[in-house]
Short mmCIF file of C-alpha atoms and ligand atoms in Angstrom, two decimals:
data_model
loop_
_atom_site.label_atom_id
_atom_site.label_comp_id
_atom_site.label_asym_id
_atom_site.label_seq_id
_atom_site.Cartn_x
_atom_site.Cartn_y
_atom_site.Cartn_z
CA MET V 1 15.77 15.70 23.64
CA THR V 2 19.34 15.87 22.20
CA ASN V 3 20.36 12.55 23.64
CA GLU V 4 17.65 10.83 21.58
CA PRO V 5 18.94 7.37 20.05
CA ARG V 6 19.40 8.23 16.26
CA GLN V 7 20.01 4.74 14.73
CA LEU V 8 16.95 3.49 12.67
CA THR V 9 16.28 0.18 11.32
CA LEU V 10 14.13 -0.13 8.05
CA ALA V 11 12.45 -3.57 7.06
CA ILE V 12 11.69 -3.69 3.53
CA ALA V 13 9.37 -6.25 1.75
CA LYS V 14 11.43 -8.37 -0.58
CA GLY V 15 10.39 -8.55 -4.25
CA ARG V 16 8.83 -6.10 -6.29
CA ILE V 17 8.55 -3.42 -3.47
CA LEU V 18 12.06 -3.55 -2.82
CA LYS V 19 12.70 -2.97 -6.34
CA GLU V 20 10.87 -0.09 -6.55
CA ALA V 21 11.79 1.53 -3.06
CA ILE V 22 15.40 1.02 -4.20
CA PRO V 23 15.30 4.17 -6.56
CA LEU V 24 13.10 6.20 -4.24
CA LEU V 25 15.41 5.47 -1.19
CA ALA V 26 18.46 6.33 -3.29
CA ALA V 27 16.56 9.80 -3.98
CA ALA V 28 16.21 10.21 -0.13
CA GLY V 29 20.07 9.49 0.24
CA ILE V 30 19.84 6.06 1.44
CA VAL V 31 21.94 3.55 -0.78
CA PRO V 32 22.74 0.25 0.59
CA GLY V 33 26.13 -0.53 1.24
CA GLU V 34 26.20 -4.09 -0.26
CA ASP V 35 24.83 -5.70 -3.49
CA LEU V 36 21.58 -6.97 -2.38
CA ASP V 37 21.62 -9.62 -5.46
CA ARG V 38 24.87 -10.97 -3.81
CA THR V 39 25.25 -10.44 0.04
CA ARG V 40 23.90 -13.13 2.66
CA ARG V 41 24.01 -10.34 5.30
CA LEU V 42 20.64 -9.77 6.92
CA ILE V 43 21.34 -6.46 8.19
CA ILE V 44 22.47 -4.33 5.46
CA PRO V 45 24.05 -0.95 6.42
CA THR V 46 23.27 2.27 3.99
CA SER V 47 24.86 5.65 3.01
CA ASN V 48 22.87 7.04 5.81
CA ALA V 49 24.88 6.42 8.90
CA PHE V 50 21.54 6.71 10.96
CA VAL V 51 19.25 4.00 8.72
CA ARG V 52 19.99 0.44 8.32
CA MET V 53 17.97 -2.31 6.55
CA VAL V 54 16.55 -5.52 6.66
CA ILE V 55 14.88 -7.35 3.92
CA VAL V 56 12.15 -9.86 4.56
CA ARG V 57 8.87 -11.67 3.62
CA ALA V 58 6.34 -9.08 2.85
CA SER V 59 3.83 -10.71 5.39
CA ASP V 60 6.75 -10.49 8.20
CA VAL V 61 7.23 -6.67 7.60
CA PRO V 62 4.42 -5.53 10.06
CA THR V 63 5.47 -8.39 12.69
CA TYR V 64 8.83 -6.90 12.63
CA VAL V 65 7.39 -2.99 13.13
CA GLU V 66 4.62 -4.11 15.67
CA TYR V 67 7.29 -5.77 18.05
CA GLY V 68 10.28 -3.37 17.63
CA GLY V 69 12.54 -5.49 15.43
CA ALA V 70 12.46 -2.70 12.83
CA ASP V 71 11.48 0.91 13.57
CA LEU V 72 10.03 1.37 10.16
CA GLY V 73 8.77 -0.72 7.25
CA ILE V 74 7.83 -0.52 3.61
CA VAL V 75 5.18 -2.81 2.69
CA GLY V 76 1.91 -3.25 0.42
CA LYS V 77 -1.14 -1.92 1.65
CA ASP V 78 -2.52 -5.18 0.82
CA THR V 79 -0.59 -6.93 3.41
CA LEU V 80 -1.54 -4.26 6.22
CA LEU V 81 -5.21 -4.95 5.10
CA GLU V 82 -4.72 -9.04 6.19
CA TYR V 83 -2.33 -7.97 9.34
CA GLU V 84 -4.03 -8.64 12.46
CA GLY V 85 -2.47 -6.32 14.87
CA ASP V 86 -2.51 -2.51 14.60
CA GLY V 87 0.74 -1.70 16.72
CA PHE V 88 2.13 0.84 14.37
CA TYR V 89 1.37 4.19 12.45
CA GLU V 90 0.82 4.27 8.92
CA PRO V 91 2.05 7.58 8.14
CA LEU V 92 3.02 7.77 4.44
CA ASP V 93 1.91 6.41 0.91
CA LEU V 94 4.90 6.15 -1.27
CA ARG V 95 2.74 4.99 -4.30
CA ILE V 96 4.93 2.90 -5.83
CA ALA V 97 4.09 -0.78 -6.82
CA PRO V 98 0.43 0.12 -7.38
CA CYS V 99 -1.98 -2.44 -8.21
CA ARG V 100 -5.68 -3.07 -7.02
CA LEU V 101 -7.25 -6.05 -5.16
CA ALA V 102 -10.07 -7.29 -7.30
CA VAL V 103 -12.59 -10.27 -7.79
CA ALA V 104 -12.13 -12.45 -11.20
CA SER V 105 -13.88 -15.07 -12.55
CA GLN V 106 -14.68 -17.19 -15.39
CA ASP V 107 -18.00 -16.41 -15.33
CA PRO V 108 -19.70 -13.19 -14.43
CA GLY V 109 -22.75 -14.48 -13.26
CA PHE V 110 -21.14 -16.50 -10.77
CA ALA V 111 -22.35 -13.90 -7.85
CA ALA V 112 -25.76 -15.72 -8.30
CA LEU V 113 -24.24 -18.98 -6.85
CA PRO V 114 -25.65 -20.00 -3.28
CA ARG V 115 -22.40 -20.35 -1.52
CA LEU V 116 -19.39 -18.73 -3.17
CA ARG V 117 -16.27 -20.72 -3.05
CA VAL V 118 -13.65 -17.85 -3.34
CA ALA V 119 -9.79 -18.85 -3.64
CA THR V 120 -7.41 -16.13 -2.21
CA LYS V 121 -4.68 -15.28 -0.07
CA TYR V 122 -6.55 -12.27 1.48
CA ALA V 123 -8.91 -14.21 3.66
CA ALA V 124 -10.02 -11.47 5.89
CA VAL V 125 -10.55 -8.90 3.39
CA THR V 126 -12.28 -11.34 0.97
CA ARG V 127 -14.70 -12.23 3.92
CA LYS V 128 -15.26 -8.70 4.82
CA HIS V 129 -16.19 -7.84 1.21
CA PHE V 130 -18.56 -10.45 0.36
CA ALA V 131 -20.24 -10.09 4.04
CA GLN V 132 -20.86 -6.53 3.33
CA LYS V 133 -22.72 -7.59 -0.13
CA GLY V 134 -24.53 -9.89 2.28
CA LEU V 135 -22.85 -12.98 0.45
CA GLN V 136 -22.06 -16.16 2.14
CA THR V 137 -18.61 -17.49 1.10
CA GLU V 138 -16.35 -20.25 1.80
CA ILE V 139 -12.85 -19.25 1.67
CA ILE V 140 -10.37 -21.59 -0.03
CA LYS V 141 -6.82 -20.04 1.48
CA LEU V 142 -3.83 -20.17 -1.10
CA TYR V 143 -0.50 -18.81 -0.96
CA GLY V 144 0.05 -18.34 -4.68
CA SER V 145 -1.20 -18.77 -8.25
CA MET V 146 -4.86 -17.81 -7.14
CA GLU V 147 -5.56 -17.42 -11.03
CA LEU V 148 -5.53 -21.55 -11.49
CA ALA V 149 -8.26 -22.13 -8.85
CA PRO V 150 -11.12 -21.64 -10.84
CA LEU V 151 -9.53 -23.25 -13.97
CA VAL V 152 -9.40 -26.36 -12.31
CA GLY V 153 -12.82 -25.98 -10.45
CA LEU V 154 -11.23 -25.54 -6.97
CA ALA V 155 -13.31 -22.17 -6.99
CA ASP V 156 -15.90 -20.06 -8.17
CA CYS V 157 -14.03 -17.05 -8.25
CA ILE V 158 -10.41 -15.14 -6.79
CA VAL V 159 -9.80 -12.19 -4.80
CA ASP V 160 -6.21 -11.43 -6.10
CA LEU V 161 -4.02 -8.29 -6.98
CA VAL V 162 -4.29 -6.96 -10.46
CA ASP V 163 -1.76 -4.69 -12.37
CA THR V 164 -2.06 -4.73 -15.94
CA GLY V 165 -4.75 -7.53 -16.05
CA ASN V 166 -2.35 -9.99 -18.27
CA THR V 167 -2.41 -12.41 -15.98
CA LEU V 168 -6.09 -12.69 -15.65
CA ARG V 169 -6.46 -12.32 -19.65
CA ALA V 170 -4.20 -15.09 -20.14
CA ASN V 171 -5.98 -17.41 -18.23
CA GLY V 172 -9.59 -16.48 -19.50
CA LEU V 173 -10.51 -14.68 -15.97
CA LEU V 174 -12.54 -11.48 -16.28
CA GLU V 175 -12.08 -8.97 -13.68
CA VAL V 176 -15.69 -8.68 -12.30
CA GLU V 177 -15.27 -6.13 -9.28
CA GLN V 178 -12.50 -3.89 -7.91
CA ILE V 179 -12.42 -3.90 -4.08
CA CYS V 180 -9.67 -1.23 -3.42
CA ALA V 181 -6.30 0.42 -4.78
CA ILE V 182 -3.32 -0.89 -3.48
CA THR V 183 0.13 0.80 -3.16
CA ALA V 184 3.34 0.34 -0.82
CA ARG V 185 3.21 2.24 2.68
CA VAL V 186 5.34 3.33 5.35
CA ILE V 187 4.81 1.83 8.63
CA VAL V 188 6.58 3.17 11.90
CA ASN V 189 6.58 1.60 15.31
CA LYS V 190 4.67 3.58 18.13
CA ALA V 191 7.77 3.60 20.43
CA THR V 192 9.91 4.68 17.81
CA MET V 193 7.95 7.81 16.99
CA LYS V 194 8.21 8.74 20.64
CA THR V 195 11.64 7.83 21.67
CA LYS V 196 13.36 8.59 18.27
CA HIS V 197 11.13 11.30 16.98
CA ALA V 198 13.64 13.79 15.45
CA VAL V 199 15.31 11.09 13.35
CA THR V 200 12.29 9.44 12.20
CA VAL V 201 10.29 12.50 11.18
CA ASP V 202 13.45 13.68 9.39
CA LEU V 203 13.59 10.47 7.45
CA LEU V 204 9.74 10.22 6.94
CA GLN V 205 10.01 13.86 5.28
CA GLN V 206 12.86 12.71 2.88
CA LEU V 207 10.73 9.96 1.84
CA GLU V 208 7.89 11.94 1.22
CA ARG V 209 9.73 14.34 -0.74
CA ALA V 210 11.16 11.43 -2.57
CA ALA V 211 7.64 9.85 -3.34
CA ASN V 212 6.65 13.06 -4.81
CA GLY V 213 9.26 13.23 -7.22
CA PRO V 214 11.44 16.08 -8.56
CA ALA V 215 9.08 19.14 -8.64
O1 LIG T 301 5.81 -14.60 -2.15
P1 LIG T 301 4.72 -13.36 -2.49
O2 LIG T 301 4.23 -13.55 -3.79
O3 LIG T 301 3.91 -13.13 -1.44
O4 LIG T 301 6.03 -12.18 -2.51
P2 LIG T 301 7.21 -11.71 -3.39
O5 LIG T 301 8.42 -11.80 -2.65
O6 LIG T 301 7.10 -12.65 -4.22
O7 LIG T 301 6.79 -10.31 -3.65
P3 LIG T 301 6.16 -9.76 -4.92
O8 LIG T 301 7.06 -9.51 -5.95
O9 LIG T 301 5.18 -10.90 -5.52
O10 LIG T 301 5.58 -8.59 -4.34
C1 LIG T 301 4.47 -8.45 -3.65
C2 LIG T 301 3.76 -7.21 -3.18
O11 LIG T 301 3.59 -6.36 -4.36
C3 LIG T 301 2.41 -7.16 -2.96
O12 LIG T 301 2.02 -7.35 -1.49
C4 LIG T 301 1.71 -5.94 -3.52
O13 LIG T 301 1.75 -4.74 -2.18
C5 LIG T 301 2.90 -5.46 -4.48
N1 LIG T 301 2.21 -5.62 -5.71
C6 LIG T 301 2.06 -4.60 -6.84
C7 LIG T 301 1.96 -7.11 -6.46
C8 LIG T 301 1.52 -6.61 -7.65
N2 LIG T 301 1.50 -5.33 -8.28
C9 LIG T 301 0.96 -7.66 -8.86
N3 LIG T 301 0.83 -7.51 -9.85
N4 LIG T 301 1.88 -8.12 -6.04
C10 LIG T 301 1.72 -9.09 -6.98
N5 LIG T 301 1.14 -9.14 -8.08
C11 LIG T 301 1.09 -10.10 -8.76
C12 LIG T 301 -0.61 -10.56 -8.80
O14 LIG T 301 -0.75 -11.47 -7.86
C13 LIG T 301 -0.92 -11.50 -9.99
O15 LIG T 301 -0.59 -13.06 -10.14
O16 LIG T 301 0.94 -10.22 -10.56
C14 LIG T 301 0.16 -10.85 -11.29
C15 LIG T 301 -0.94 -9.67 -12.05
O17 LIG T 301 -0.29 -8.92 -12.67
P4 LIG T 301 -0.77 -8.38 -13.97
O18 LIG T 301 0.12 -7.37 -14.42
O19 LIG T 301 -0.71 -9.74 -14.70
O20 LIG T 301 -2.30 -7.99 -13.60
MG1 LIG T 302 4.95 -13.07 -5.87
#
């Protein structure tokens, strides 16, 4: 297997995951070859000759990796839980960008309502969560600022990511239930794991060491 291809493309979710991934990648010897705040290039070479990166919307990371547009991806577990396909492996928890998916409401008694209106970006997780509790829900799909929905009477509760809880508090919402803990994960294209095995396993080990931090 000495002639395995060795070039890897790493897709990273823009925003806070990218921000938290940068120091971790640096510890793994991967430093972007361009200033990410300034460059208009979409494919960015790195200090590791075998690794280049692409920075895309979180919800696009699994798509790139499943279809081989990228060999590996770094993306939140929240995005993976909502993604329909499963055409990739999820070998590593980087433990960055930690938060939780939670139910929040103005009224802690909201669950007694006959048909709950739940505003969320996370329709699949939400439907499953309330179905397991035997509760009928009407999902109101939003793409941002979920916290606003109960305040204007659009929903009885929300399912959203919570970190410090400051956003909920600032809007008079209570965290009534935690659904699951969320961190950023590394995903790997299934074919890459076979055809670029050595270089991929090597990169995963470096990332794992970086994630575990200085001993
Ligand atoms: O456009 P979109 O918001 O989808 O993406 P983005 O490019 O703005 O990315 P960004 O920076 O929002 O990052 C999204 C990813 O970061 C998520 O997929 C999570 O995996 C992870 N993450 C970790 C978070 C949070 N923590 C978090 N607190 N994503 C969002 N938040 C939001 C939350 O939705 C709420 O509005 O921050 C607010 C709550 O924060 P606290 O600290 O007030 O509780
Ligand atoms: Mg955001």
